Structures are given as C-alpha cells and as structure tokens.
Short mmCIF file of C-alpha atoms in Angstrom, two decimals:
data_model
loop_
_atom_site.label_atom_id
_atom_site.label_comp_id
_atom_site.label_asym_id
_atom_site.label_seq_id
_atom_site.Cartn_x
_atom_site.Cartn_y
_atom_site.Cartn_z
CA MET O 25 14.60 24.72 -10.21
CA PHE O 26 11.90 25.46 -6.98
CA GLU O 27 10.39 21.53 -7.22
CA LYS O 28 13.88 20.26 -6.36
CA ILE O 29 14.81 21.94 -3.92
CA ASN O 30 11.16 21.80 -2.56
CA TYR O 31 11.53 18.21 -3.06
CA TYR O 32 14.76 17.37 -1.74
CA GLY O 33 15.92 17.00 -5.24
CA GLN O 34 13.51 15.33 -6.56
CA SER O 35 10.35 16.05 -8.59
CA GLY O 36 6.81 16.47 -7.17
CA ASP O 37 6.00 13.15 -8.46
CA VAL O 38 8.30 10.94 -6.88
CA TYR O 39 7.57 12.43 -3.73
CA LYS O 40 4.19 11.57 -4.36
CA ALA O 41 5.07 8.04 -5.01
CA CYS O 42 7.06 7.59 -2.00
CA ARG O 43 4.53 9.39 0.11
CA PRO O 44 4.07 6.49 2.19
CA GLN O 45 7.69 5.82 3.19
CA VAL O 46 7.60 9.79 4.17
CA LEU O 47 4.15 8.92 6.20
CA ALA O 48 6.06 6.03 7.92
CA SER O 49 9.48 8.17 8.54
CA ILE O 50 6.83 11.10 9.96
CA GLN O 51 5.66 9.22 12.21
CA LYS O 52 8.57 6.76 13.28
CA ASN O 53 10.95 10.25 14.31
CA THR O 54 7.54 11.73 16.58
CA LEU O 55 6.90 8.52 18.17
CA PHE O 56 11.27 8.26 19.55
CA LEU O 57 10.93 12.16 20.18
CA LEU O 58 7.30 11.84 21.94
CA LYS O 59 9.17 8.89 23.99
CA THR O 60 12.30 10.26 24.06
CA MET O 61 10.21 14.02 25.82
CA SER O 62 7.98 11.97 27.96
CA VAL O 63 10.89 10.18 29.97
CA ALA O 64 12.47 12.74 30.11
CA THR O 65 10.26 15.23 31.03
CA ALA O 66 8.96 12.49 33.84
CA VAL O 67 12.10 12.18 35.34
CA LEU O 68 12.73 16.33 35.82
CA THR O 69 8.76 16.21 36.55
CA ILE O 70 9.96 13.52 39.57
CA LEU O 71 13.14 15.27 41.01
CA SER O 72 11.79 18.73 40.97
CA LEU O 73 9.15 16.68 43.46
CA LEU O 74 11.77 15.31 45.55
CA GLY O 75 13.57 18.84 45.34
CA LEU O 76 16.14 17.79 44.04
CA HIS O 77 16.29 19.94 40.79
CA ARG O 78 14.92 24.09 39.68
CA SER O 79 11.00 24.09 40.78
CA TYR O 80 9.94 24.31 38.13
CA LEU O 81 7.01 21.40 37.85
CA PHE O 82 4.50 22.86 36.18
CA LEU O 83 7.04 23.12 33.07
CA TYR O 84 8.13 19.84 32.92
CA LEU O 85 4.71 18.21 33.71
CA VAL O 86 2.55 19.07 30.74
CA PRO O 87 5.58 18.74 28.49
CA CYS O 88 5.09 15.14 29.54
CA LEU O 89 1.76 14.74 29.67
CA CYS O 90 0.84 16.67 26.37
CA SER O 91 3.60 13.99 25.13
CA LEU O 92 2.31 11.66 26.28
CA VAL O 93 -1.34 12.13 25.02
CA LEU O 94 0.45 13.15 21.33
CA ALA O 95 2.40 9.59 21.27
CA ARG O 96 -1.14 7.95 22.03
CA LEU O 97 -3.16 9.93 18.97
CA LEU O 98 0.23 8.56 16.75
CA ARG O 99 -0.32 4.73 17.72
CA GLU O 100 -3.43 5.01 17.46
CA ARG O 101 -4.26 6.64 13.97
CA LYS O 102 -6.33 9.07 15.71
CA GLY O 103 -5.13 12.25 13.64
CA PRO O 104 -3.08 12.88 10.46
CA VAL O 105 0.81 11.57 10.15
CA LYS O 106 2.33 14.92 9.93
CA ALA O 107 0.20 17.44 12.25
CA VAL O 108 1.12 15.30 15.16
CA MET O 109 4.96 15.84 13.82
CA TYR O 110 3.55 19.63 13.66
CA LEU O 111 2.48 19.47 16.91
CA ALA O 112 5.38 17.56 18.58
CA MET O 113 8.72 20.00 17.14
CA THR O 114 5.61 22.94 18.90
CA LEU O 115 5.67 20.93 21.54
CA LEU O 116 9.00 20.76 21.79
CA LEU O 117 10.50 23.59 20.97
CA VAL O 118 8.24 25.96 23.10
CA PHE O 119 9.73 23.78 26.26
CA GLY O 120 12.90 25.38 24.56
CA ILE O 121 11.79 28.79 24.34
CA ILE O 122 9.80 28.68 27.63
CA ASP O 123 13.22 27.08 29.25
CA SER O 124 15.46 29.79 28.28
CA ALA O 125 12.22 32.55 28.80
CA ILE O 126 12.26 31.48 32.77
CA ASP O 127 16.41 31.73 32.93
CA PRO O 128 16.57 35.89 31.86
CA HIS O 129 20.77 36.26 32.65
CA HIS O 130 21.37 33.49 30.10
CA VAL O 131 22.21 33.04 26.80
CA ALA O 132 19.28 30.16 24.97
CA THR O 133 21.03 26.63 24.55
CA ALA O 134 18.74 24.44 24.91
CA TYR O 135 16.03 25.55 21.82
CA LEU O 136 18.81 26.20 19.98
CA VAL O 137 19.69 22.18 20.31
CA PHE O 138 16.23 21.29 19.88
CA ILE O 139 15.46 23.00 16.52
CA VAL O 140 18.85 21.18 15.20
CA LEU O 141 17.23 17.95 16.24
CA THR O 142 14.19 18.35 14.70
CA GLY O 143 15.56 19.50 11.25
CA ILE O 144 16.98 16.30 10.58
CA LEU O 145 14.31 14.27 12.45
CA PHE O 146 11.42 15.52 10.25
CA ILE O 147 10.77 15.90 6.65
CA ASP O 148 7.50 17.82 5.11
CA THR O 149 8.62 19.92 2.28
CA MET O 150 11.61 22.49 2.53
CA ILE O 151 9.01 25.71 2.37
CA ASN O 152 6.77 24.31 4.55
CA THR O 153 10.14 23.78 6.99
CA ILE O 154 11.71 27.09 6.51
CA ILE O 155 8.63 28.28 7.08
CA TYR O 156 8.28 26.62 9.95
CA ASP O 157 11.10 27.36 11.07
CA PHE O 158 10.96 31.10 10.93
CA LEU O 159 7.80 31.57 12.20
CA ILE O 160 8.99 29.72 15.52
CA PHE O 161 12.10 32.00 15.11
CA ALA O 162 10.06 34.59 15.21
CA VAL O 163 8.33 33.52 18.91
CA PHE O 164 11.84 32.47 19.96
CA VAL O 165 13.41 36.16 18.94
CA GLY O 166 10.52 37.90 20.96
CA THR O 167 10.21 35.79 23.62
CA SER O 168 13.90 35.90 25.11
CA PHE O 169 13.89 40.30 24.03
CA HIS O 170 10.65 40.44 26.41
CA PHE O 171 11.77 38.27 28.69
CA LYS O 172 15.68 39.00 28.88
CA GLY O 173 16.00 42.21 27.85
CA ALA O 174 17.80 44.35 24.77
CA GLN O 175 21.33 42.96 25.24
CA ILE O 176 20.64 38.83 25.88
CA GLY O 177 17.60 39.26 23.41
CA LEU O 178 20.46 40.72 21.32
CA TYR O 179 22.45 36.88 21.80
CA ASP O 180 19.94 34.97 21.85
CA PHE O 181 18.96 36.48 18.11
CA PHE O 182 22.42 36.37 16.20
CA ASN O 183 22.62 32.47 17.91
CA GLY O 184 19.01 31.87 17.36
CA PHE O 185 19.65 33.20 13.08
CA ILE O 186 22.39 31.31 12.20
CA PHE O 187 21.41 27.79 14.16
CA THR O 188 18.07 27.33 12.22
CA ILE O 189 19.98 28.38 9.03
CA VAL O 190 22.68 25.55 10.83
CA ALA O 191 19.44 22.97 10.82
CA LEU O 192 17.56 24.63 7.40
CA ILE O 193 21.21 23.14 5.44
CA LEU O 194 21.44 19.82 7.72
CA HIS O 195 17.60 19.34 6.85
CA ASN O 196 18.06 19.67 3.16
CA LEU O 197 21.00 17.30 3.22
CA VAL O 198 19.16 14.53 6.43
CA GLN O 199 16.49 14.37 4.15
CA LYS O 200 18.66 14.15 0.45
CA ASP O 201 19.36 11.16 1.22
CA LYS O 202 16.67 9.91 2.95
CA MET O 203 14.49 10.40 0.26
CA ALA O 204 17.05 8.76 -2.59
CA SER O 205 16.50 5.50 -0.01
CA PHE O 206 12.95 6.13 -0.91
CA LEU O 207 13.05 5.61 -4.56
CA ILE O 208 15.92 3.01 -4.14
CA LEU O 209 13.70 1.11 -1.60
CA ASN O 210 9.94 1.64 -4.43
CA LYS O 211 12.05 0.70 -6.97
CA TYR O 212 12.32 -1.96 -5.16
CA ASN O 213 9.39 -2.50 -4.41
CA GLU O 214 8.56 -2.01 -8.25
CA SER O 215 10.87 -4.71 -9.28
CA GLN O 216 9.24 -7.60 -6.83
CA GLU O 217 5.46 -6.47 -8.05
CA GLN O 218 6.74 -7.34 -11.70
CA LEU O 219 8.34 -10.61 -10.06
CA LYS O 220 4.92 -11.77 -8.21
CA MET O 221 3.52 -10.46 -11.19
CA GLN O 222 5.10 -12.90 -14.00
CA ALA O 223 5.15 -15.04 -11.01
CA TYR O 224 1.68 -15.53 -9.85
CA PHE O 225 -0.45 -14.13 -13.36
CA ASP O 226 -0.31 -15.05 -17.27
CA ALA O 227 1.21 -11.96 -19.19
CA LEU O 228 -1.18 -11.72 -21.63
CA SER O 229 -4.84 -12.38 -19.71
CA GLY O 230 -3.60 -10.85 -16.38
CA ILE O 231 -5.22 -13.35 -14.62
CA LEU O 232 -3.60 -16.87 -11.95
CA ASN O 233 -1.19 -19.00 -14.33
CA ARG O 234 -1.64 -22.37 -14.51
CA SER O 235 1.01 -23.49 -10.94
CA SER O 236 -0.45 -20.58 -9.13
CA PHE O 237 -4.18 -22.09 -9.84
CA MET O 238 -3.17 -25.61 -8.67
CA LYS O 239 -1.23 -24.89 -5.78
CA LEU O 240 -4.39 -23.33 -4.94
CA LEU O 241 -6.57 -25.97 -5.63
CA GLN O 242 -4.17 -29.09 -3.66
CA GLN O 243 -4.39 -26.10 -0.83
CA VAL O 244 -8.62 -26.53 -1.09
CA ILE O 245 -7.67 -30.02 -1.39
CA ASP O 246 -5.62 -30.42 1.72
CA GLU O 247 -7.51 -28.42 4.24
CA PRO O 248 -11.30 -28.30 3.04
CA HIS O 249 -13.77 -26.02 4.48
CA CYS O 250 -16.83 -25.93 2.19
CA ASP O 251 -19.17 -27.79 0.04
CA ASP O 252 -20.05 -24.82 -2.18
CA LEU O 253 -17.31 -25.47 -4.04
CA TYR O 254 -17.58 -25.34 -8.16
CA LEU O 255 -13.93 -26.77 -10.79
CA GLY O 256 -14.22 -25.43 -14.01
CA PHE O 257 -12.34 -25.65 -17.50
CA LEU O 258 -12.99 -23.60 -20.16
CA ASP O 259 -12.49 -24.08 -23.61
CA LEU O 260 -12.93 -21.61 -26.82
CA ASP O 261 -15.29 -22.66 -29.55
CA HIS O 262 -13.48 -21.97 -32.97
CA PHE O 263 -9.96 -20.47 -31.81
CA LYS O 264 -8.06 -21.89 -33.90
CA SER O 265 -10.18 -21.05 -37.26
CA ILE O 266 -9.73 -17.33 -35.85
CA ASN O 267 -6.62 -17.33 -35.11
CA ASP O 268 -5.75 -18.73 -39.41
CA THR O 269 -8.44 -16.51 -40.13
CA TYR O 270 -7.46 -12.69 -38.37
CA GLY O 271 -4.22 -12.99 -37.23
CA HIS O 272 -2.95 -13.92 -33.86
CA ARG O 273 -3.32 -10.58 -32.54
CA VAL O 274 -7.47 -11.05 -33.15
CA GLY O 275 -6.48 -14.39 -31.23
CA ASP O 276 -4.70 -12.84 -28.46
CA ALA O 277 -7.77 -9.35 -27.39
CA ALA O 278 -10.57 -12.57 -27.46
CA ILE O 279 -8.01 -14.52 -24.77
CA VAL O 280 -8.22 -11.02 -23.46
CA GLU O 281 -11.82 -10.26 -23.67
CA LEU O 282 -12.87 -13.86 -22.47
CA ALA O 283 -10.42 -13.36 -18.98
CA ALA O 284 -12.10 -9.76 -18.63
CA CYS O 285 -15.65 -11.37 -18.88
CA LEU O 286 -14.43 -14.21 -16.02
CA ASN O 287 -12.68 -11.43 -13.68
CA LYS O 288 -16.25 -9.53 -14.05
CA HIS O 289 -19.16 -11.81 -13.33
CA LEU O 290 -17.15 -14.35 -11.46
CA VAL O 291 -16.97 -11.28 -9.37
CA VAL O 292 -12.77 -12.12 -8.65
CA ARG O 293 -11.06 -9.68 -6.33
CA TYR O 294 -7.72 -10.04 -6.57
CA ALA O 295 -7.57 -9.60 -10.65
CA HIS O 296 -3.87 -7.51 -11.77
CA ASN O 297 -3.35 -7.12 -7.88
CA PRO O 298 -0.27 -9.76 -6.64
CA SER O 299 -0.27 -8.42 -3.35
CA LEU O 300 -3.65 -10.51 -2.85
CA TYR O 301 -2.26 -13.16 -4.63
CA GLU O 302 -1.32 -14.71 -1.03
CA THR O 303 -4.59 -14.42 1.02
CA ILE O 304 -6.69 -16.36 -1.12
CA ASP O 305 -8.64 -19.98 0.29
CA LEU O 306 -11.05 -20.70 -2.38
CA ASN O 307 -12.35 -22.38 0.62
CA THR O 308 -14.45 -18.64 0.25
CA ASP O 309 -12.17 -17.61 -2.55
CA ASN O 310 -13.69 -17.32 -6.79
CA ALA O 311 -10.62 -17.39 -8.89
CA THR O 312 -9.76 -17.65 -13.05
CA ALA O 313 -6.99 -19.24 -14.67
CA ARG O 314 -5.46 -19.07 -18.17
CA LEU O 315 -3.96 -22.45 -18.41
CA GLY O 316 -2.47 -21.78 -22.15
CA GLY O 317 -3.60 -21.45 -25.20
CA ASP O 318 -7.77 -21.03 -24.94
CA GLU O 319 -8.13 -23.25 -21.86
CA PHE O 320 -9.13 -21.80 -18.81
CA LEU O 321 -9.93 -22.83 -15.27
CA PHE O 322 -11.56 -21.20 -12.29
CA ALA O 323 -13.27 -21.92 -9.58
CA ILE O 324 -16.67 -20.53 -8.20
CA HIS O 325 -19.25 -19.99 -5.13
CA ALA O 326 -22.46 -21.26 -5.35
CA PRO O 327 -24.83 -21.87 -3.34
CA SER O 328 -26.74 -24.36 -5.87
CA THR O 329 -26.09 -26.20 -9.48
CA ALA O 330 -28.81 -24.02 -10.85
CA ILE O 331 -27.17 -20.53 -9.64
CA CYS O 332 -24.01 -21.93 -11.48
CA GLU O 333 -25.08 -22.54 -14.08
CA ALA O 334 -26.44 -19.31 -14.05
CA TYR O 335 -23.31 -18.00 -14.02
CA LEU O 336 -22.26 -19.71 -16.39
CA GLN O 337 -25.04 -17.93 -18.37
CA GLU O 338 -24.51 -14.61 -17.33
CA LEU O 339 -20.43 -15.30 -18.64
CA ALA O 340 -22.10 -16.52 -22.24
CA GLY O 341 -24.01 -13.37 -22.59
CA CYS O 342 -20.61 -10.76 -21.66
CA TYR O 343 -18.92 -12.81 -23.74
CA GLU O 344 -21.29 -12.81 -26.86
CA SER O 345 -21.07 -9.29 -26.52
CA LYS O 346 -18.30 -8.57 -27.35
CA ILE O 347 -16.87 -7.18 -30.96
CA ILE O 348 -13.22 -7.42 -30.57
CA GLU O 349 -11.42 -5.17 -33.87
CA VAL O 350 -7.98 -5.40 -34.23
CA ASN O 351 -6.75 -2.90 -37.74
CA GLY O 352 -10.30 -3.18 -39.12
CA GLN O 353 -10.38 -7.10 -38.92
CA VAL O 354 -13.67 -7.46 -36.84
CA VAL O 355 -15.01 -10.52 -35.09
CA THR O 356 -17.99 -11.27 -33.26
CA ASN O 357 -20.04 -13.56 -31.55
CA LEU O 358 -18.08 -15.50 -29.92
CA HIS O 359 -18.44 -18.70 -27.95
CA PHE O 360 -16.98 -20.97 -25.06
CA SER O 361 -17.56 -24.23 -23.82
CA CYS O 362 -17.13 -25.12 -20.00
CA GLY O 363 -17.60 -28.87 -18.37
CA VAL O 364 -17.76 -27.58 -14.13
CA LEU O 365 -17.78 -30.30 -11.52
CA HIS O 366 -19.31 -29.77 -8.16
CA TYR O 367 -16.62 -30.18 -6.11
CA ASN O 368 -17.34 -32.68 -2.40
CA ASN O 369 -14.40 -33.02 -1.02
CA ASN O 370 -13.42 -36.15 -2.75
CA TYR O 371 -9.94 -35.97 -4.18
CA GLN O 372 -6.61 -35.85 -3.23
CA ASP O 373 -4.55 -35.17 -5.40
CA ALA O 374 -5.50 -31.60 -8.25
CA ASP O 375 -4.41 -33.25 -10.65
CA ALA O 376 -6.32 -35.41 -10.84
CA LEU O 377 -9.44 -33.45 -10.08
CA TYR O 378 -7.82 -31.18 -12.78
CA GLN O 379 -8.43 -34.92 -15.95
CA GLN O 380 -11.48 -35.29 -14.95
CA VAL O 381 -13.11 -31.64 -14.84
CA ASP O 382 -11.72 -31.46 -18.46
CA GLN O 383 -12.86 -34.80 -19.38
CA VAL O 384 -16.43 -32.72 -18.25
CA MET O 385 -15.52 -30.65 -20.83
CA TYR O 386 -14.97 -32.27 -23.90
CA GLU O 387 -18.28 -33.57 -22.79
CA ALA O 388 -19.45 -30.94 -22.88
CA LYS O 389 -17.83 -29.78 -26.57
CA LYS O 390 -20.24 -32.81 -27.53
CA GLN O 391 -23.43 -31.60 -27.38
CA LYS O 392 -25.73 -29.50 -29.69
CA ASP O 393 -28.26 -28.04 -27.16
CA THR O 394 -25.81 -26.47 -24.70
CA ARG O 395 -22.24 -25.20 -24.28
CA PHE O 396 -22.30 -26.45 -20.83
CA LEU O 397 -21.83 -29.20 -18.42
CA ILE O 398 -21.92 -28.85 -15.04
CA LYS O 399 -21.48 -32.79 -12.78
CA GLU O 400 -21.10 -33.84 -9.25
CA SER O 401 -17.45 -35.23 -8.55
#
C-alpha cells in the first residue's frame, strides 16, 4: 500500500524503469518554470526601475538572476536534475513568501498559487513531495506570523494549509496519470527494441542475421574508406554429425558458443544492443553474422594478413576449449573451417563478394594442414 502511494500507483521497480522519463519530465518542466520566472521578474525589474511598479528592485532582480543561473546549469547538465528542480521550486515559493511578507496588511496570494503550480508540474515521490510541501508551508506560516501579526497570520495558516492539501491531491492525480503514460511509453519502446532485435539479429546466436550484415557490407562497398578490412566465411566442422549423434539442442549450443567466441575475439561492440546497429560502419567497426545453420560471416580490421591470422588462431583456440554439456551429453574439441578475403575495394556488389569468400572457405575445408585460408580479393 505504501509503495503504491509513494510511486503514484506503481511499484518501485516500475518507477525505477521509468526513471529516464521521470528525469526528462523534471528537466522539461523545470526549464519551463525557470524561463517563465526569469522573463516575469525581468519585466518587473524594468518596471520597478522606471517607477511604473512598486519599488522592490531587490525582490525582482535576485530571482531573475538566480533563475537564469539555474536554467544554464540544467541545460549544461552541471548538476543533478532533481536538485535543480528543488532549487527552482524553492526559489519560486520563497519569492511568493517574501512577496506576501512585504505587504503585511493583506493575506498571501502568490504563494498559494505557486504551491499548486509546483505540485502539478513536478514529480519525485509522494513522500518526498509531502515532506517538502509541509516544510515550505512551515516557513510560510512562520514568516506570516512574524511580519503580519497573529490575525492575518492565522488567515494565511488556514489558506496555506488548505492550498497545500489541494496541491498534494492534484499532485498525486496528475503524476499518477503521468506515470501511467510513462509505463505505456516504456512498453512501446520495449516492443520497438524487440522488433529491432528480430529485424537485425539472429534469434539463436544473438549476432547479426544475414540481411543486416549484407546491408552493412554493401554500404562499405559503396563508400569505401579503409584498406584493412578482412571478410571471413566460417563453417563448423562435422556439424551434421553433432546434430545426428547428440541432438539439435547440442548443435544449437555449439552455434551459441561459437557466436560468443566471435564477439569476444573479434571485439564486436554492438553485441546484443540493437540500438547500436544503425551506427555500425564496416569502414571502422568489426561485425559478425550468422547466415543460417552452421555458417557465419564476419568482417574485421587488421593491419596485416599475419595479424588477421593471429586473430583466427585465438578464435579457434577459444572454440576448441569449449565444453558443451546438455542433458548429460558432452561434446569437446570443436573445430571450424574459415576462408578470408582481404578486401581491396574491387567489388561493386555485396553478393559477388560473398560468393568469392564462400569459395575461399570451401578451399580451406579441403586443406589438411590448416583450417584457415586467407586470400586477396
């Protein structure tokens, strides 16, 4: 019950998941408040200097300057967003309190409006908001009694208490709706991420699928900016035998382990992060993909053929050391064959380049002394 109240009808985990949206809302509304306040107090400062408004220059100039400083801090992200929010709220409410105190013959008005406004605009947690609102209410009442006397101070007490309660009720209602919208947005973003995963990545291995890799390959062919790109075609040895002997679950595990070795030893930065796919450029980045079955493609950057071969040796060592155990079935000593082309910017079509590296891989399979073969394109 307490958790639902504190997090506006949601659990703590949901609130934490919505934290980016909460902070974005705080930043947006705090900037709106600070801009509005800086403009309003700047106008009042000018009118005061011209003698067209009551002459409380200090009351207007200081909040104007403070709001400009806080707005700059928020835009440049030089402070915690929530801290700036509370400073902005305090600046506004203290302005309302002082505005009320310098007119001792009338009950407060500006503070009452401001406490409702901040309740509607800002979100933190319900408990923090209650504590903050009543602390600022205590300052308001104490100031009113001190500067206005008991009679008007009593009016301000009752008005301030009622408006604080109203502000908290409105705060809870508005922020509850806001949290519900954040939750809907989160679910939408999650579904979009899942769609991206399905569109760009292979479901079993978690690396790129054929279509997304070929698209990247065509991009580097169309706009080549490197001369150290090696394109590899990799095929598991005796994969059909593994499936037939141990079952497809063991075969799937062998594919997953190879994909993990590829990502690790070829230093793939976007692994399992679909949001990075659209930033991949094979002119500078390494990439791995599963074509289907036990066939893989990769693109890596190496300053020389010898270093490329060293990468492959490390990859082979990683894969050979794997021990796959599924339901008591154990498979060790896994191997693959690999053909690699050093791409020399001499192809116009990704499919043609793929066919060439495919041919090199089959040549590598026929070799008896080594399972790697690297050629120039």
